[in-house]
XYZ file of C-alpha atoms in Angstrom:
652
model
C 128.215 113.145 26.186
C 128.880 115.498 29.033
C 131.380 118.312 29.393
C 133.655 118.703 32.399
C 131.888 120.099 35.399
C 132.159 123.881 35.680
C 131.803 126.045 38.773
C 128.214 126.718 39.689
C 128.462 130.475 39.356
C 130.391 130.362 36.059
C 132.622 133.152 37.341
C 136.417 133.060 37.592
C 138.730 134.229 40.362
C 138.580 137.959 40.937
C 135.321 138.336 39.033
C 132.086 139.590 40.504
C 130.251 136.492 41.703
C 127.152 135.829 39.612
C 124.173 134.026 41.134
C 123.916 130.281 40.324
C 122.904 129.775 36.717
C 119.326 128.597 36.291
C 117.753 126.611 33.474
C 114.254 125.971 32.199
C 113.816 122.528 30.689
C 110.656 122.021 28.643
C 109.677 118.365 29.107
C 107.423 118.521 26.057
C 108.388 119.365 22.489
C 104.712 120.101 21.644
C 105.282 118.176 18.417
C 103.393 115.251 16.920
C 106.400 113.820 15.088
C 106.826 110.876 17.484
C 103.260 109.708 17.333
C 101.866 107.117 17.950
C 104.539 106.438 20.585
C 104.019 109.728 22.449
C 100.295 109.158 22.842
C 101.189 106.687 25.577
C 104.463 108.036 26.963
C 106.108 111.482 27.000
C 108.876 111.981 24.491
C 111.470 112.912 27.138
C 111.088 109.456 28.703
C 111.586 107.543 25.460
C 114.794 105.484 25.636
C 117.842 106.787 23.819
C 120.467 104.020 23.934
C 118.626 102.496 26.911
C 118.393 105.724 28.944
C 115.515 108.251 28.918
C 116.236 111.302 26.755
C 115.834 113.649 29.715
C 118.763 111.917 31.459
C 121.149 113.235 28.802
C 119.786 116.777 29.104
C 119.887 116.915 32.912
C 123.339 115.297 33.089
C 124.707 117.825 30.610
C 123.189 120.796 32.480
C 124.674 119.549 35.746
C 128.170 119.085 34.335
C 127.992 122.384 32.428
C 127.658 124.306 35.685
C 123.925 124.957 35.988
C 122.847 125.180 39.630
C 119.067 124.955 39.385
C 116.700 123.499 36.789
C 112.941 123.933 36.497
C 111.406 121.056 34.549
C 108.097 122.167 33.028
C 105.894 119.073 32.668
C 103.023 119.268 30.207
C 101.823 116.167 28.326
C 101.877 113.072 30.561
C 103.119 115.289 33.412
C 102.479 112.626 36.072
C 104.766 110.179 34.278
C 107.566 112.750 34.056
C 107.286 113.740 37.718
C 107.144 110.101 38.816
C 110.325 109.406 36.866
C 112.150 112.405 38.324
C 111.206 111.313 41.843
C 112.227 107.680 41.319
C 115.519 108.632 39.658
C 116.474 110.871 42.602
C 116.907 114.022 40.510
C 114.536 115.940 42.802
C 116.471 115.060 45.964
C 119.861 116.597 45.165
C 121.207 119.621 47.009
C 124.134 120.832 44.856
C 122.097 120.554 41.650
C 118.502 121.481 42.366
C 115.787 120.114 40.081
C 112.158 121.177 40.514
C 109.157 119.905 38.564
C 106.446 122.364 37.558
C 103.122 121.049 36.265
C 101.582 122.859 33.311
C 99.052 120.344 31.992
C 97.035 122.850 29.956
C 99.999 124.236 28.031
C 99.326 124.067 24.290
C 102.804 125.294 23.369
C 106.143 126.527 24.651
C 104.624 129.977 25.209
C 102.075 128.689 27.714
C 104.794 126.711 29.499
C 107.011 129.797 29.866
C 104.071 131.893 31.049
C 103.492 129.370 33.833
C 107.139 129.832 34.904
C 106.737 133.618 34.844
C 103.704 133.420 37.125
C 105.761 131.616 39.786
C 108.475 134.312 39.847
C 111.303 131.778 40.333
C 113.795 133.046 37.719
C 116.279 135.470 39.293
C 118.533 136.314 36.349
C 119.833 134.992 33.027
C 118.802 131.403 32.344
C 119.354 128.548 29.910
C 116.313 127.458 27.890
C 116.339 123.917 26.443
C 114.016 121.043 25.712
C 114.303 117.626 27.353
C 115.359 115.957 24.105
C 118.717 117.769 23.910
C 122.018 115.858 23.860
C 125.127 117.986 24.261
C 128.567 118.253 25.806
C 129.145 121.963 25.135
C 130.477 124.055 28.015
C 128.220 126.975 28.885
C 130.822 129.253 30.466
C 131.781 131.136 27.315
C 128.328 131.658 25.848
C 126.887 132.797 29.204
C 129.804 135.201 29.673
C 129.282 136.621 26.154
C 125.576 137.074 26.807
C 126.119 138.859 30.131
C 128.816 141.160 28.776
C 126.635 142.021 25.791
C 123.735 142.787 28.120
C 125.878 145.309 29.993
C 126.472 147.167 26.738
C 122.977 146.757 25.311
C 119.998 146.070 27.574
C 117.909 145.070 24.529
C 120.065 141.978 23.896
C 117.625 139.523 25.465
C 118.606 136.195 23.890
C 121.657 134.328 22.577
C 120.933 131.307 20.379
C 123.482 128.510 20.014
C 124.039 127.500 16.385
C 126.388 125.125 14.600
C 127.883 124.931 11.126
C 126.062 122.420 8.968
C 126.023 121.094 5.452
C 124.278 123.654 3.180
C 120.729 122.754 2.255
C 119.731 122.472 -1.390
C 118.096 125.693 -2.588
C 114.381 125.306 -2.937
C 114.063 122.557 -0.349
C 110.812 122.789 1.577
C 111.270 123.808 5.195
C 114.839 124.996 4.580
C 116.144 127.269 7.343
C 117.737 130.596 6.376
C 119.553 132.895 8.796
C 121.104 136.298 8.301
C 123.763 137.087 10.912
C 125.739 140.302 11.254
C 129.365 139.094 10.880
C 130.695 141.801 13.205
C 128.217 141.672 16.097
C 126.700 138.164 15.596
C 123.240 139.691 15.813
C 120.521 137.581 14.213
C 118.781 139.667 11.553
C 116.644 137.064 9.813
C 115.347 133.609 10.751
C 112.935 132.117 8.268
C 112.101 129.160 6.100
C 112.052 128.530 2.362
C 108.338 127.873 2.682
C 108.050 131.618 2.068
C 109.126 133.439 -1.075
C 112.914 133.654 -0.955
C 112.798 137.075 -2.612
C 110.917 138.373 0.436
C 113.691 137.118 2.699
C 116.383 138.728 0.564
C 114.541 142.069 0.581
C 114.247 141.922 4.359
C 117.995 141.595 4.968
C 120.882 143.471 3.446
C 123.295 140.849 4.800
C 123.603 137.559 2.847
C 121.405 134.694 3.954
C 122.963 131.481 5.298
C 121.517 128.038 4.736
C 124.516 126.305 6.314
C 123.711 126.988 9.969
C 121.855 124.589 12.253
C 119.802 125.786 15.194
C 120.774 123.766 18.302
C 117.725 124.986 20.278
C 119.927 125.964 23.213
C 119.230 129.542 24.286
C 120.707 131.862 26.900
C 117.891 134.210 27.904
C 117.459 137.303 30.029
C 114.458 137.535 32.400
C 112.785 139.921 29.930
C 112.102 136.922 27.696
C 109.591 135.589 30.219
C 107.992 139.023 30.515
C 107.608 139.227 26.750
C 105.822 135.878 26.716
C 103.626 136.944 29.625
C 102.472 140.083 27.805
C 101.986 138.531 24.372
C 99.693 135.518 24.263
C 100.273 135.160 20.521
C 103.717 133.771 21.320
C 103.534 129.959 21.413
C 106.293 128.619 19.170
C 109.775 129.681 20.320
C 111.084 130.283 16.820
C 108.165 130.877 14.485
C 106.397 133.257 16.883
C 108.838 134.640 19.459
C 112.154 134.929 17.600
C 110.591 135.996 14.310
C 108.336 138.388 16.197
C 111.302 140.146 17.815
C 113.164 140.388 14.510
C 110.349 142.271 12.770
C 109.338 144.430 15.757
C 111.107 147.767 15.275
C 109.125 149.450 18.062
C 110.467 147.523 21.071
C 113.991 147.117 19.705
C 114.784 143.795 21.374
C 117.645 141.835 19.810
C 118.657 138.188 19.394
C 122.310 137.196 19.006
C 124.036 133.957 18.044
C 126.914 131.888 19.405
C 128.420 129.366 17.018
C 130.008 126.185 18.359
C 132.453 124.126 16.323
C 134.007 121.233 18.246
C 131.264 120.598 20.817
C 128.328 118.265 20.280
C 124.801 119.675 20.424
C 121.783 118.030 18.861
C 118.080 117.708 19.503
C 116.022 114.565 18.946
C 113.423 116.265 16.774
C 112.164 113.299 14.748
C 112.742 109.611 14.086
C 115.657 110.310 11.747
C 117.590 112.391 14.288
C 116.721 109.744 16.908
C 118.644 107.206 14.842
C 121.548 109.549 14.089
C 122.049 110.645 17.705
C 121.710 107.077 18.982
C 124.506 105.959 16.670
C 126.691 108.873 17.768
C 126.244 107.847 21.412
C 126.924 104.188 20.640
C 130.181 104.851 18.806
C 131.456 107.132 21.571
C 130.537 104.663 24.292
C 131.986 101.717 22.374
C 135.445 103.179 22.945
C 135.070 103.020 26.737
C 132.921 99.998 27.587
C 131.441 96.830 26.134
C 127.997 97.395 24.712
C 126.711 93.979 25.816
C 125.662 93.631 29.461
C 127.231 90.833 31.507
C 123.952 89.004 32.135
C 122.869 88.698 28.489
C 121.874 85.130 27.594
C 123.637 84.671 24.285
C 124.062 81.412 22.413
C 127.506 80.561 21.090
C 126.429 80.886 17.468
C 124.793 84.300 17.934
C 126.715 87.226 16.447
C 126.697 90.714 18.003
C 128.869 93.360 16.368
C 130.956 95.855 18.408
C 128.587 98.721 17.669
C 125.541 97.126 19.232
C 124.285 97.775 22.766
C 122.332 94.988 24.504
C 120.586 95.530 27.835
C 120.594 93.222 30.834
C 118.413 90.132 30.974
C 118.085 89.833 27.201
C 118.307 86.392 25.572
C 119.576 85.888 21.991
C 119.047 82.540 20.260
C 121.053 80.323 17.945
C 122.463 81.743 14.682
C 120.901 85.166 15.256
C 122.781 88.302 14.182
C 122.447 91.757 15.731
C 124.389 94.646 14.179
C 124.429 98.450 14.503
C 121.508 98.236 16.900
C 120.356 98.991 20.436
C 118.461 96.268 22.315
C 116.840 97.009 25.670
C 116.416 94.948 28.819
C 114.509 91.717 29.211
C 114.066 90.987 25.501
C 113.763 87.477 24.081
C 115.202 87.053 20.572
C 114.733 83.652 18.952
C 116.924 81.684 16.561
C 117.926 82.709 13.021
C 116.838 86.299 13.632
C 118.500 89.183 11.747
C 118.454 92.648 13.321
C 120.326 95.509 11.630
C 120.171 99.222 12.439
C 117.221 98.815 14.823
C 116.176 100.204 18.197
C 114.514 97.469 20.245
C 113.209 98.744 23.573
C 112.379 96.667 26.674
C 110.641 93.285 27.114
C 110.223 92.685 23.396
C 109.655 89.154 22.066
C 111.028 88.346 18.598
C 110.406 84.770 17.532
C 112.452 82.584 15.188
C 113.281 83.668 11.657
C 112.303 87.336 11.935
C 114.089 90.001 9.849
C 114.309 93.590 11.105
C 116.008 96.513 9.341
C 116.265 100.195 10.442
C 113.164 100.123 12.628
C 111.914 101.056 16.110
C 110.194 98.457 18.291
C 108.678 99.725 21.561
C 108.179 98.003 24.916
C 106.161 94.801 25.073
C 105.908 94.157 21.321
C 105.501 90.545 20.213
C 106.681 89.522 16.738
C 105.640 86.029 15.765
C 107.931 83.759 13.741
C 108.913 84.817 10.232
C 107.905 88.477 10.579
C 109.698 90.939 8.305
C 110.023 94.527 9.526
C 111.100 96.762 6.659
C 113.127 99.968 6.903
C 111.551 102.893 8.730
C 108.783 100.915 10.439
C 107.681 101.829 13.982
C 105.833 99.392 16.257
C 104.330 101.136 19.282
C 103.732 99.634 22.714
C 102.439 96.044 23.068
C 101.647 95.585 19.372
C 101.430 91.960 18.196
C 102.538 91.143 14.631
C 101.247 87.839 13.286
C 103.276 84.982 11.855
C 105.098 85.675 8.552
C 103.524 89.153 8.319
C 105.535 91.734 6.364
C 105.347 95.249 7.842
C 105.973 97.600 4.883
C 108.650 100.292 4.962
C 107.799 103.460 6.940
C 104.640 101.918 8.425
C 103.504 102.777 11.954
C 101.474 100.326 14.009
C 99.777 101.055 17.347
C 97.122 99.593 19.623
C 95.591 103.079 19.535
C 93.553 104.199 16.574
C 94.985 107.168 14.721
C 93.565 110.374 16.264
C 91.714 112.913 14.163
C 93.163 116.406 14.573
C 90.375 118.978 14.688
C 90.845 122.702 14.198
C 94.653 122.730 14.073
C 97.111 123.327 11.259
C 99.980 120.918 11.826
C 101.896 122.234 8.819
C 102.133 125.835 10.002
C 102.842 125.048 13.664
C 104.894 121.920 14.230
C 104.652 122.202 18.017
C 101.271 120.544 18.531
C 100.250 119.127 21.873
C 100.613 115.356 21.696
C 99.203 114.255 25.031
C 96.994 111.217 24.838
C 94.141 113.018 26.631
C 94.282 116.187 24.570
C 90.947 117.534 23.381
C 92.353 118.077 19.899
C 92.021 114.419 19.085
C 88.836 112.475 18.704
C 87.844 108.919 17.937
C 87.772 105.794 20.027
C 90.830 103.795 20.934
C 91.033 100.086 21.434
C 92.607 96.831 20.380
C 92.683 96.372 16.615
C 91.249 93.385 14.847
C 93.731 90.726 13.782
C 93.094 91.546 10.135
C 95.391 94.576 9.962
C 98.685 93.062 11.142
C 97.773 89.458 11.760
C 97.828 90.036 15.531
C 96.895 93.248 17.339
C 97.491 96.770 16.042
C 96.163 99.554 13.835
C 98.195 100.657 10.814
C 98.564 104.450 10.779
C 98.767 106.640 7.729
C 102.055 108.563 7.484
C 101.951 112.373 7.538
C 103.880 114.713 5.260
C 106.423 115.734 7.907
C 106.951 112.133 9.007
C 107.639 111.040 5.427
C 110.571 113.431 5.274
C 112.182 112.255 8.521
C 111.812 108.487 9.032
C 114.153 106.505 11.265
C 115.812 105.158 8.105
C 116.963 107.246 5.118
C 114.314 107.249 2.410
C 115.093 104.615 -0.218
C 114.995 105.191 -3.948
C 112.000 102.863 -4.154
C 110.051 104.872 -1.570
C 108.278 106.856 -4.282
C 106.651 103.625 -5.395
C 104.957 103.529 -1.983
C 103.656 107.081 -2.293
C 106.314 108.631 -0.064
C 107.497 112.174 -0.699
C 111.293 112.276 -1.066
C 111.586 115.955 -1.913
C 113.177 116.830 1.414
C 115.252 113.699 1.859
C 118.151 114.933 -0.231
C 120.279 116.052 2.678
C 119.821 112.690 4.404
C 119.948 110.388 1.416
C 122.310 111.878 -1.161
C 125.796 110.505 -1.302
C 127.586 112.508 -3.945
C 130.757 114.332 -2.982
C 130.824 117.301 -5.286
C 130.655 120.587 -3.353
C 133.615 122.434 -1.855
C 132.426 121.534 1.650
C 132.363 117.855 0.702
C 135.854 118.109 -0.757
C 137.125 119.708 2.445
C 135.540 116.911 4.480
C 137.100 114.281 2.221
C 140.535 115.904 2.555
C 140.254 115.872 6.362
C 139.203 112.221 6.366
C 142.183 111.346 4.170
C 144.554 113.273 6.445
C 143.138 111.466 9.490
C 143.559 108.097 7.773
C 147.140 108.806 6.701
C 148.094 109.867 10.228
C 146.508 106.677 11.559
C 148.583 104.579 9.149
C 151.838 106.356 9.904
C 151.328 106.442 13.697
C 149.643 103.014 13.951
C 146.512 104.456 15.577
C 143.911 101.934 16.778
C 140.857 101.426 14.566
C 138.420 102.416 17.328
C 140.225 105.714 17.866
C 140.126 106.442 14.143
C 136.404 105.742 14.141
C 135.945 108.210 16.974
C 137.925 110.871 15.077
C 135.914 110.266 11.893
C 132.683 110.619 13.831
C 133.920 113.924 15.259
C 134.690 115.102 11.724
C 131.253 113.986 10.552
C 129.568 115.939 13.331
C 131.732 119.025 12.776
C 130.799 119.066 9.077
C 127.214 118.028 9.883
C 127.341 115.061 7.523
C 124.128 113.385 8.665
C 124.433 110.545 6.151
C 127.058 107.953 7.075
C 127.613 107.282 3.367
C 129.756 110.433 3.137
C 132.165 108.909 5.652
C 132.172 105.571 3.842
C 132.986 107.168 0.494
C 135.698 109.410 1.922
C 137.321 106.601 3.899
C 137.211 104.196 0.950
C 138.902 106.787 -1.249
C 141.615 107.361 1.376
C 142.239 103.613 1.732
C 142.525 102.961 -1.989
C 144.647 106.061 -2.614
C 147.032 105.003 0.158
C 147.388 101.531 -1.391
C 148.269 103.040 -4.785
C 150.798 105.448 -3.274
C 152.389 102.635 -1.201
C 152.818 100.166 -4.083
C 156.037 99.887 -6.047
C 154.090 98.912 -9.154
C 151.020 97.163 -10.493
C 152.372 93.781 -9.398
C 152.246 94.833 -5.741
C 149.023 96.836 -5.891
C 146.588 93.960 -5.341
C 148.599 92.594 -2.415
C 148.900 96.013 -0.719
C 145.218 96.766 -1.283
C 144.280 93.429 0.278
C 146.264 94.316 3.400
C 144.676 97.773 3.694
C 141.143 96.416 3.301
C 141.764 93.646 5.835
C 143.050 96.137 8.406
C 140.308 98.758 7.969
C 137.276 96.698 6.942
C 135.699 97.022 10.407
C 135.772 100.817 10.249
C 134.595 100.972 6.633
C 131.771 98.509 7.288
C 130.534 100.613 10.217
C 129.727 103.481 7.856
C 128.133 101.249 5.216
C 124.654 101.218 6.770
C 122.598 100.115 3.770
C 122.693 98.429 0.394
C 122.414 101.877 -1.204
C 125.564 102.964 0.644
C 127.458 99.911 -0.590
C 126.402 100.629 -4.164
C 127.609 104.224 -3.758
C 131.057 102.885 -2.832
C 131.134 100.733 -5.982
C 130.154 103.767 -8.058
C 132.901 105.766 -6.366
C 135.394 103.023 -7.173
C 134.350 103.162 -10.848
C 134.968 106.900 -10.823
C 138.391 106.436 -9.224
C 139.371 103.853 -11.861
C 138.586 106.380 -14.582
C 140.158 109.433 -12.945
C 142.305 109.640 -9.795
C 143.538 106.030 -9.477
C 143.535 104.585 -12.987
C 145.939 101.893 -11.785
C 142.904 100.012 -10.479
C 141.084 99.854 -13.843
C 142.488 96.441 -14.802
C 142.041 95.131 -11.235
C 138.409 96.236 -10.830
C 136.852 92.712 -10.720
C 139.623 91.496 -8.386
C 139.023 94.320 -5.919
C 135.248 93.872 -6.130
C 135.678 90.177 -5.319
C 138.053 91.075 -2.493
C 135.525 93.467 -0.938
C 132.943 90.691 -1.118
C 135.263 88.098 0.443
C 136.078 90.450 3.330
C 132.344 91.041 4.023
C 132.575 94.733 3.136
C 130.097 94.456 0.258
C 127.128 92.106 0.268
C 126.008 89.871 -2.564
C 122.676 91.712 -2.925
C 124.384 95.105 -3.251
C 126.807 93.929 -5.932
C 124.051 92.263 -7.961
C 121.842 95.343 -7.623
C 124.698 97.486 -8.932
C 125.087 95.208 -11.936
C 121.353 95.084 -12.577
C 120.937 98.867 -12.440
C 123.824 99.324 -14.878
C 122.170 97.051 -17.461
C 119.770 99.844 -18.430
C 122.445 102.528 -18.746
C 124.509 103.768 -21.679
C 127.313 101.628 -23.075
C 129.854 104.009 -21.562
C 128.300 103.259 -18.173
C 128.766 99.504 -18.536
C 132.580 99.408 -18.805
C 133.196 97.974 -15.364
C 130.093 95.790 -15.333
C 131.558 94.024 -18.355
C 134.931 93.714 -16.619
C 133.201 92.087 -13.617
C 130.874 89.945 -15.746
C 132.464 86.670 -14.654
C 132.243 87.553 -10.957
C 128.621 88.703 -11.296
C 127.683 85.439 -13.020
C 129.370 83.480 -10.237
C 127.333 85.379 -7.626
C 124.094 84.681 -9.500
C 124.838 80.971 -9.694
C 125.800 80.925 -6.023
C 122.494 82.593 -5.100
C 120.554 80.100 -7.254
C 122.252 77.180 -5.508
C 121.312 78.621 -2.099
C 117.663 78.943 -3.106
C 117.462 75.474 -4.598
C 119.411 73.912 -1.727
């Protein structure tokens, strides 16, 4: 995801030549959200679709026209510097990259103070973290910032923001911004953790909860001076930005630049790791095969088009890998099922294992019959014993869970996460076999981590003591707001154009992903629902009568099942589609009411809906009102057939 390369000075013909644009890249997020993985390796070197995160950030900065980058290395600084040297980033002449060690930095403020002490920044600069993935051009935002600075010397920062889906009022940690519509000046930046009435009193301009902070900033040199003279500044947003907004004495100002079509996202937690990985995979799938040439793959193994497999990996008989990323040198046995997972390098997965929406780090060994449930994370070199079931959202590491002393992780999310940090205590070592049947300690899951697992929080998560209060934006699938209706209309228009112009399925998928990112629909279920509606509506509109409807619908589903299935990432998502179909039969496309069981069977035959999802839908409806059982009764024969089929499989 890189934009076209711009000129180094970002100045056009006839304009006064600006010095080469510089950037400061913080190679540490100062956050504990990727523990236990980041206790052993810096976050910026964690693989994102088989390439270190920092590769995406540096590649984007180079192609966006930045001439010089200072990489501030904090936690695991030696590993970061070693990588930069081995990857040749430090040896370029046209795009200069320098590594600066700041091992004692406890936050972004300390890191920026170390840059200020070296006196290497000569003008305006870009400030990003090494977990940023973007393709946005910088020319326009830098030009806006510089022109604004000429008019107002107090305009020291321009923050890049993006339109997003509005948060639900009252959600913990919800970001509110107040932006002057005329000048784009940021007047308020705060969270719902505080009393909302206080925020409203502070700003006369309405508050927005539909803007996402991209954590890409264009800064003037004064920003470094402000950090150097105020040691209370550690967190870029909670301390620095909020500090400037309430400081009437100095008069410094922060402005915003909103992007619409460009991609800009930060890998902040496990959930965004999964979302961004999938975005990269779908874009790359349009230009190259995701499976390396030297993958040892048996004839009966199935790998779907939206899976990336690294070189030297071996996949055994009758194994299936879908919607996943597999690294290099992995050995996957026979009859293994992997769906929605991120398998790193040199992982061994023995016969009969089942993995769903999980992260498996380098060197992990999973003995035969292991089940890895949604949201689980296995850190480096963990061994999971035979037939062991790793519960949903569990983390396992060879390191014991550190004890944080004297720090408030709730009020300041940017905690130092280096493995040798003094803030953690307790011995580390190999776990006894009793915890996971092999080698590894089971970690308790923190409040912040519960809200942002690699997999969307399931409805049953509350039974495991998980807090789902802030999972609404990631897990809800209802399409009821005006923004959702606008998104659905755009999806339908895209689908209709594809039908009329005979556009390839892969191209449609790319366009739908662009729409999803533009509307900030983090949950793929929104796309699935909108696309399903468009498909079924098209079939109704294209049929001469009820006699033709089933035949036309069958053709539409057959043609677009690959695209629809891509967005159906879970059993919950499939059930949402069935519920949407019920709603359509009662309202917008009543023609389908009598054909409901036929269409349900058709979706099953075409592998769009799975047996488990359909039976779950029927089971959940059993406890509802009679009015809610109309279509369950219509499909009663089909449901009974599925139950008998399942029973035969078990007995056979």
